PDB file of C-alpha atoms in Angstrom:
ATOM      1  CA  UNK A   1       4.957 -14.485  -2.113  1.00 55.00           C
ATOM      2  CA  UNK A   2       4.948 -11.169  -0.217  1.00 59.00           C
ATOM      3  CA  UNK A   3       1.169 -11.222   0.223  1.00 60.00           C
ATOM      4  CA  UNK A   4       1.204 -14.821   1.497  1.00 58.00           C
ATOM      5  CA  UNK A   5       4.220 -14.517   3.805  1.00 57.00           C
ATOM      6  CA  UNK A   6       3.410 -15.278   7.423  1.00 57.00           C
ATOM      7  CA  UNK A   7       4.552 -13.022  10.215  1.00 55.00           C
ATOM      8  CA  UNK A   8       7.535 -14.295  12.213  1.00 55.00           C
ATOM      9  CA  UNK A   9       7.613 -14.531  15.982  1.00 51.00           C
ATOM     10  CA  UNK A  10      10.302 -11.846  16.091  1.00 49.00           C
ATOM     11  CA  UNK A  11      12.833 -10.362  13.707  1.00 46.00           C
ATOM     12  CA  UNK A  12      14.310 -11.797  10.504  1.00 46.00           C
ATOM     13  CA  UNK A  13      16.747 -13.937  12.516  1.00 49.00           C
ATOM     14  CA  UNK A  14      13.782 -15.954  13.835  1.00 59.00           C
ATOM     15  CA  UNK A  15      12.230 -16.801  10.470  1.00 59.00           C
ATOM     16  CA  UNK A  16      13.788 -20.215  10.187  1.00 65.00           C
ATOM     17  CA  UNK A  17      15.132 -21.766   6.995  1.00 72.00           C
ATOM     18  CA  UNK A  18      11.790 -21.705   5.117  1.00 72.00           C
ATOM     19  CA  UNK A  19      11.164 -18.070   5.971  1.00 71.00           C
ATOM     20  CA  UNK A  20      14.654 -17.029   4.916  1.00 74.00           C
ATOM     21  CA  UNK A  21      14.237 -18.904   1.623  1.00 79.00           C
ATOM     22  CA  UNK A  22      10.936 -17.109   1.077  1.00 79.00           C
ATOM     23  CA  UNK A  23      12.591 -13.753   1.748  1.00 79.00           C
ATOM     24  CA  UNK A  24      15.448 -14.620  -0.611  1.00 82.00           C
ATOM     25  CA  UNK A  25      12.928 -15.461  -3.366  1.00 83.00           C
ATOM     26  CA  UNK A  26      11.126 -12.143  -2.881  1.00 80.00           C
ATOM     27  CA  UNK A  27      14.415 -10.214  -2.773  1.00 83.00           C
ATOM     28  CA  UNK A  28      15.667 -11.966  -5.937  1.00 85.00           C
ATOM     29  CA  UNK A  29      12.488 -11.189  -7.853  1.00 83.00           C
ATOM     30  CA  UNK A  30      12.622  -7.592  -6.600  1.00 81.00           C
ATOM     31  CA  UNK A  31      16.238  -7.231  -7.796  1.00 86.00           C
ATOM     32  CA  UNK A  32      15.268  -8.347 -11.311  1.00 85.00           C
ATOM     33  CA  UNK A  33      12.641  -5.595 -11.409  1.00 82.00           C
ATOM     34  CA  UNK A  34      14.990  -2.886 -10.152  1.00 84.00           C
ATOM     35  CA  UNK A  35      13.671  -3.033  -6.593  1.00 85.00           C
ATOM     36  CA  UNK A  36      15.219  -3.694  -3.238  1.00 89.00           C
ATOM     37  CA  UNK A  37      13.558  -5.411  -0.322  1.00 88.00           C
ATOM     38  CA  UNK A  38      14.324  -4.266   3.181  1.00 87.00           C
ATOM     39  CA  UNK A  39      13.341  -5.763   6.495  1.00 84.00           C
ATOM     40  CA  UNK A  40      12.623  -2.967   8.956  1.00 87.00           C
ATOM     41  CA  UNK A  41      11.966  -3.216  12.679  1.00 86.00           C
ATOM     42  CA  UNK A  42      10.438  -0.139  14.293  1.00 86.00           C
ATOM     43  CA  UNK A  43      12.381   0.564  17.463  1.00 87.00           C
ATOM     44  CA  UNK A  44       9.522   1.888  19.568  1.00 87.00           C
ATOM     45  CA  UNK A  45       6.796  -0.608  18.624  1.00 83.00           C
ATOM     46  CA  UNK A  46       9.016  -3.596  17.730  1.00 82.00           C
ATOM     47  CA  UNK A  47       6.820  -3.964  14.644  1.00 86.00           C
ATOM     48  CA  UNK A  48       8.329  -5.794  11.655  1.00 86.00           C
ATOM     49  CA  UNK A  49       7.870  -4.504   8.119  1.00 90.00           C
ATOM     50  CA  UNK A  50       8.957  -5.512   4.638  1.00 89.00           C
ATOM     51  CA  UNK A  51       9.573  -2.584   2.324  1.00 91.00           C
ATOM     52  CA  UNK A  52       9.771  -2.923  -1.453  1.00 91.00           C
ATOM     53  CA  UNK A  53      11.205   0.207  -3.026  1.00 90.00           C
ATOM     54  CA  UNK A  54      13.078   1.122  -6.172  1.00 88.00           C
ATOM     55  CA  UNK A  55      16.819   0.629  -5.916  1.00 85.00           C
ATOM     56  CA  UNK A  56      18.529   3.967  -5.261  1.00 81.00           C
ATOM     57  CA  UNK A  57      21.544   2.990  -7.409  1.00 83.00           C
ATOM     58  CA  UNK A  58      19.402   2.736 -10.576  1.00 81.00           C
ATOM     59  CA  UNK A  59      17.484   5.442 -12.455  1.00 78.00           C
ATOM     60  CA  UNK A  60      13.989   5.767 -10.996  1.00 77.00           C
ATOM     61  CA  UNK A  61      11.114   4.461 -13.081  1.00 80.00           C
ATOM     62  CA  UNK A  62       8.507   6.018 -10.782  1.00 78.00           C
ATOM     63  CA  UNK A  63       6.826   2.725  -9.923  1.00 83.00           C
ATOM     64  CA  UNK A  64       6.277   3.359  -6.219  1.00 90.00           C
ATOM     65  CA  UNK A  65       6.729   1.652  -2.875  1.00 93.00           C
ATOM     66  CA  UNK A  66       4.937  -1.160  -1.036  1.00 94.00           C
ATOM     67  CA  UNK A  67       5.136  -1.666   2.732  1.00 95.00           C
ATOM     68  CA  UNK A  68       3.860  -4.861   4.361  1.00 93.00           C
ATOM     69  CA  UNK A  69       3.358  -4.951   8.130  1.00 93.00           C
ATOM     70  CA  UNK A  70       4.389  -8.444   9.244  1.00 86.00           C
ATOM     71  CA  UNK A  71       3.634  -8.290  12.956  1.00 82.00           C
ATOM     72  CA  UNK A  72       0.131  -7.557  14.102  1.00 81.00           C
ATOM     73  CA  UNK A  73      -1.765  -5.429  11.705  1.00 88.00           C
ATOM     74  CA  UNK A  74      -5.416  -5.093  10.894  1.00 92.00           C
ATOM     75  CA  UNK A  75      -7.106  -5.885   7.572  1.00 92.00           C
ATOM     76  CA  UNK A  76      -6.633  -2.482   5.958  1.00 94.00           C
ATOM     77  CA  UNK A  77      -4.749  -1.411   2.844  1.00 95.00           C
ATOM     78  CA  UNK A  78      -3.797   2.274   2.702  1.00 96.00           C
ATOM     79  CA  UNK A  79      -3.151   3.532  -0.819  1.00 95.00           C
ATOM     80  CA  UNK A  80      -1.642   6.860  -1.856  1.00 95.00           C
ATOM     81  CA  UNK A  81      -2.236   7.142  -5.623  1.00 93.00           C
ATOM     82  CA  UNK A  82      -1.047  10.748  -6.155  1.00 90.00           C
ATOM     83  CA  UNK A  83       1.533  11.449  -3.417  1.00 89.00           C
ATOM     84  CA  UNK A  84       3.361  14.335  -5.090  1.00 83.00           C
ATOM     85  CA  UNK A  85       0.354  16.022  -6.650  1.00 84.00           C
ATOM     86  CA  UNK A  86      -2.378  15.976  -4.010  1.00 83.00           C
ATOM     87  CA  UNK A  87      -1.388  18.152  -1.085  1.00 79.00           C
ATOM     88  CA  UNK A  88      -0.590  16.243   2.148  1.00 85.00           C
ATOM     89  CA  UNK A  89      -1.999  12.963   0.786  1.00 89.00           C
ATOM     90  CA  UNK A  90       1.421  11.326   1.297  1.00 91.00           C
ATOM     91  CA  UNK A  91       1.738  12.489   4.906  1.00 92.00           C
ATOM     92  CA  UNK A  92      -1.851  11.589   5.712  1.00 91.00           C
ATOM     93  CA  UNK A  93      -1.429   8.152   4.108  1.00 94.00           C
ATOM     94  CA  UNK A  94       1.598   7.412   6.313  1.00 94.00           C
ATOM     95  CA  UNK A  95      -0.301   8.625   9.386  1.00 93.00           C
ATOM     96  CA  UNK A  96      -3.340   6.546   8.464  1.00 94.00           C
ATOM     97  CA  UNK A  97      -1.186   3.438   7.953  1.00 96.00           C
ATOM     98  CA  UNK A  98       0.169   3.870  11.491  1.00 94.00           C
ATOM     99  CA  UNK A  99      -3.139   4.810  13.163  1.00 93.00           C
ATOM    100  CA  UNK A 100      -5.115   1.983  11.552  1.00 94.00           C
ATOM    101  CA  UNK A 101      -2.269  -0.497  12.066  1.00 94.00           C
ATOM    102  CA  UNK A 102      -2.905  -1.393   8.418  1.00 95.00           C
ATOM    103  CA  UNK A 103      -1.262  -4.459   6.896  1.00 94.00           C
ATOM    104  CA  UNK A 104      -0.251  -2.668   3.693  1.00 95.00           C
ATOM    105  CA  UNK A 105       0.782   0.752   2.485  1.00 97.00           C
ATOM    106  CA  UNK A 106       0.929   1.189  -1.306  1.00 96.00           C
ATOM    107  CA  UNK A 107       2.365   4.445  -2.649  1.00 95.00           C
ATOM    108  CA  UNK A 108       2.406   5.345  -6.351  1.00 93.00           C
ATOM    109  CA  UNK A 109       5.776   6.520  -7.581  1.00 88.00           C
ATOM    110  CA  UNK A 110       5.159   9.055 -10.311  1.00 83.00           C
ATOM    111  CA  UNK A 111       2.998  12.090 -10.746  1.00 82.00           C
ATOM    112  CA  UNK A 112      -0.176  11.351 -12.688  1.00 82.00           C
ATOM    113  CA  UNK A 113       0.902  14.210 -14.964  1.00 84.00           C
ATOM    114  CA  UNK A 114       4.350  12.721 -15.697  1.00 82.00           C
ATOM    115  CA  UNK A 115       3.263  11.636 -19.187  1.00 82.00           C
ATOM    116  CA  UNK A 116       1.286  13.928 -21.469  1.00 84.00           C
ATOM    117  CA  UNK A 117      -0.920  11.026 -22.571  1.00 87.00           C
ATOM    118  CA  UNK A 118      -2.050  10.266 -18.977  1.00 82.00           C
ATOM    119  CA  UNK A 119      -0.434   6.815 -18.825  1.00 84.00           C
ATOM    120  CA  UNK A 120       1.278   7.660 -15.512  1.00 85.00           C
ATOM    121  CA  UNK A 121      -2.033   8.140 -13.673  1.00 89.00           C
ATOM    122  CA  UNK A 122      -2.635   4.915 -11.712  1.00 88.00           C
ATOM    123  CA  UNK A 123      -6.292   5.829 -11.147  1.00 87.00           C
ATOM    124  CA  UNK A 124      -7.266   5.914 -14.805  1.00 86.00           C
ATOM    125  CA  UNK A 125      -9.134   2.656 -15.552  1.00 84.00           C
ATOM    126  CA  UNK A 126      -7.174   2.065 -18.756  1.00 86.00           C
ATOM    127  CA  UNK A 127      -3.848   2.132 -16.831  1.00 81.00           C
ATOM    128  CA  UNK A 128      -4.149  -1.276 -15.176  1.00 82.00           C
ATOM    129  CA  UNK A 129      -0.553  -2.300 -15.925  1.00 81.00           C
ATOM    130  CA  UNK A 130       1.128  -0.433 -13.073  1.00 85.00           C
ATOM    131  CA  UNK A 131       2.823  -1.718  -9.945  1.00 86.00           C
ATOM    132  CA  UNK A 132       0.256   0.211  -7.894  1.00 90.00           C
ATOM    133  CA  UNK A 133      -2.683  -1.590  -9.520  1.00 89.00           C
ATOM    134  CA  UNK A 134      -0.901  -4.943  -9.559  1.00 89.00           C
ATOM    135  CA  UNK A 135      -0.214  -4.656  -5.815  1.00 90.00           C
ATOM    136  CA  UNK A 136      -3.854  -3.692  -5.201  1.00 91.00           C
ATOM    137  CA  UNK A 137      -5.143  -6.706  -7.150  1.00 90.00           C
ATOM    138  CA  UNK A 138      -2.736  -9.230  -5.615  1.00 89.00           C
ATOM    139  CA  UNK A 139      -3.339  -8.058  -2.042  1.00 92.00           C
ATOM    140  CA  UNK A 140      -7.105  -8.414  -2.462  1.00 91.00           C
ATOM    141  CA  UNK A 141      -6.832 -11.756  -4.295  1.00 89.00           C
ATOM    142  CA  UNK A 142      -4.516 -13.287  -1.692  1.00 87.00           C
ATOM    143  CA  UNK A 143      -6.532 -12.033   1.296  1.00 85.00           C
ATOM    144  CA  UNK A 144      -8.751 -15.105   1.216  1.00 81.00           C
ATOM    145  CA  UNK A 145     -11.508 -15.263   3.822  1.00 82.00           C
ATOM    146  CA  UNK A 146     -10.538 -11.956   5.453  1.00 81.00           C
ATOM    147  CA  UNK A 147     -10.710  -9.303   2.724  1.00 84.00           C
ATOM    148  CA  UNK A 148      -9.171  -5.990   3.736  1.00 90.00           C
ATOM    149  CA  UNK A 149     -10.788  -2.595   3.552  1.00 90.00           C
ATOM    150  CA  UNK A 150      -8.935  -0.412   1.044  1.00 92.00           C
ATOM    151  CA  UNK A 151      -8.565   3.241   2.053  1.00 91.00           C
ATOM    152  CA  UNK A 152      -7.111   5.800  -0.331  1.00 91.00           C
ATOM    153  CA  UNK A 153      -5.483   8.976   0.926  1.00 90.00           C
ATOM    154  CA  UNK A 154      -6.408  11.764  -1.471  1.00 87.00           C
ATOM    155  CA  UNK A 155      -6.116  15.522  -1.444  1.00 81.00           C
ATOM    156  CA  UNK A 156      -8.567  17.841  -3.112  1.00 68.00           C
ATOM    157  CA  UNK A 157      -8.784  21.552  -3.828  1.00 57.00           C
ATOM    158  CA  UNK A 158     -10.863  23.673  -1.422  1.00 58.00           C
ATOM    159  CA  UNK A 159     -13.613  24.084  -4.028  1.00 57.00           C
ATOM    160  CA  UNK A 160     -14.852  21.962  -6.901  1.00 58.00           C
ATOM    161  CA  UNK A 161     -15.668  23.162 -10.432  1.00 62.00           C
ATOM    162  CA  UNK A 162     -19.096  24.378  -9.279  1.00 65.00           C
ATOM    163  CA  UNK A 163     -17.465  26.624  -6.675  1.00 61.00           C
ATOM    164  CA  UNK A 164     -18.929  24.581  -3.808  1.00 60.00           C
ATOM    165  CA  UNK A 165     -16.597  23.268  -1.114  1.00 54.00           C
ATOM    166  CA  UNK A 166     -15.700  19.610  -1.474  1.00 58.00           C
ATOM    167  CA  UNK A 167     -16.326  17.224   1.449  1.00 56.00           C
ATOM    168  CA  UNK A 168     -13.551  16.560   3.973  1.00 60.00           C
ATOM    169  CA  UNK A 169     -13.989  12.847   3.428  1.00 61.00           C
ATOM    170  CA  UNK A 170     -15.608  10.517   0.974  1.00 62.00           C
ATOM    171  CA  UNK A 171     -16.533   6.895   1.578  1.00 64.00           C
ATOM    172  CA  UNK A 172     -17.172   4.660  -1.404  1.00 63.00           C
ATOM    173  CA  UNK A 173     -18.029   1.013  -0.830  1.00 65.00           C
ATOM    174  CA  UNK A 174     -17.703  -1.825  -3.324  1.00 63.00           C
ATOM    175  CA  UNK A 175     -21.337  -2.849  -2.920  1.00 68.00           C
ATOM    176  CA  UNK A 176     -22.728   0.702  -3.040  1.00 68.00           C
ATOM    177  CA  UNK A 177     -23.866   0.748   0.603  1.00 69.00           C
ATOM    178  CA  UNK A 178     -25.152   4.206   1.483  1.00 66.00           C
ATOM    179  CA  UNK A 179     -26.411   3.822   5.066  1.00 72.00           C
ATOM    180  CA  UNK A 180     -24.035   3.459   8.024  1.00 72.00           C
ATOM    181  CA  UNK A 181     -26.166   0.733   9.652  1.00 76.00           C
ATOM    182  CA  UNK A 182     -25.835  -1.374   6.476  1.00 72.00           C
ATOM    183  CA  UNK A 183     -22.002  -1.311   6.449  1.00 67.00           C
ATOM    184  CA  UNK A 184     -20.054  -4.477   7.149  1.00 64.00           C
ATOM    185  CA  UNK A 185     -18.306  -4.642  10.580  1.00 62.00           C
ATOM    186  CA  UNK A 186     -14.923  -3.946   8.953  1.00 57.00           C
ATOM    187  CA  UNK A 187     -16.038  -0.737   7.285  1.00 50.00           C
ATOM    188  CA  UNK A 188     -18.328   0.563  10.043  1.00 45.00           C
TER     189      UNK A 188
END
């Protein structure tokens, strides 16, 4: 329901009965999972956001946070898979979400090293059953005719295993495009 929810004309008071019912459904489902849903209006921009975060009154399970921009927004999803481990990736992800006017911000909740067996690392292919990966899949599935560009905020060490400096940025496209002139308009 969160991915399909339409933006209101103004704040939560202007949603109408159907919109309020939709919010109540999302909030109820969130409660069952140990989450809370908050409607947030940014004072300066008047932008409306829905924030799904773990309830502070319960023990944290390290599942993460999802922010959905309801007003305006461009077809981008900013993901922060290792916010506590990769230096400044959290801060840069927040900045990127604001600068791109992205529709979604998805932040993993636990360190990838939280479990010795690696099951806390949301980027490992075998760890599909995480809120981070579920949010990623649902957002892309529900996007319909206007698929978003997913951007991950990552932080790397100054040098790789070979001793060479790592690039400041890395672009990886779903279709393997390697030339700028071949990129789709959204990713160019």
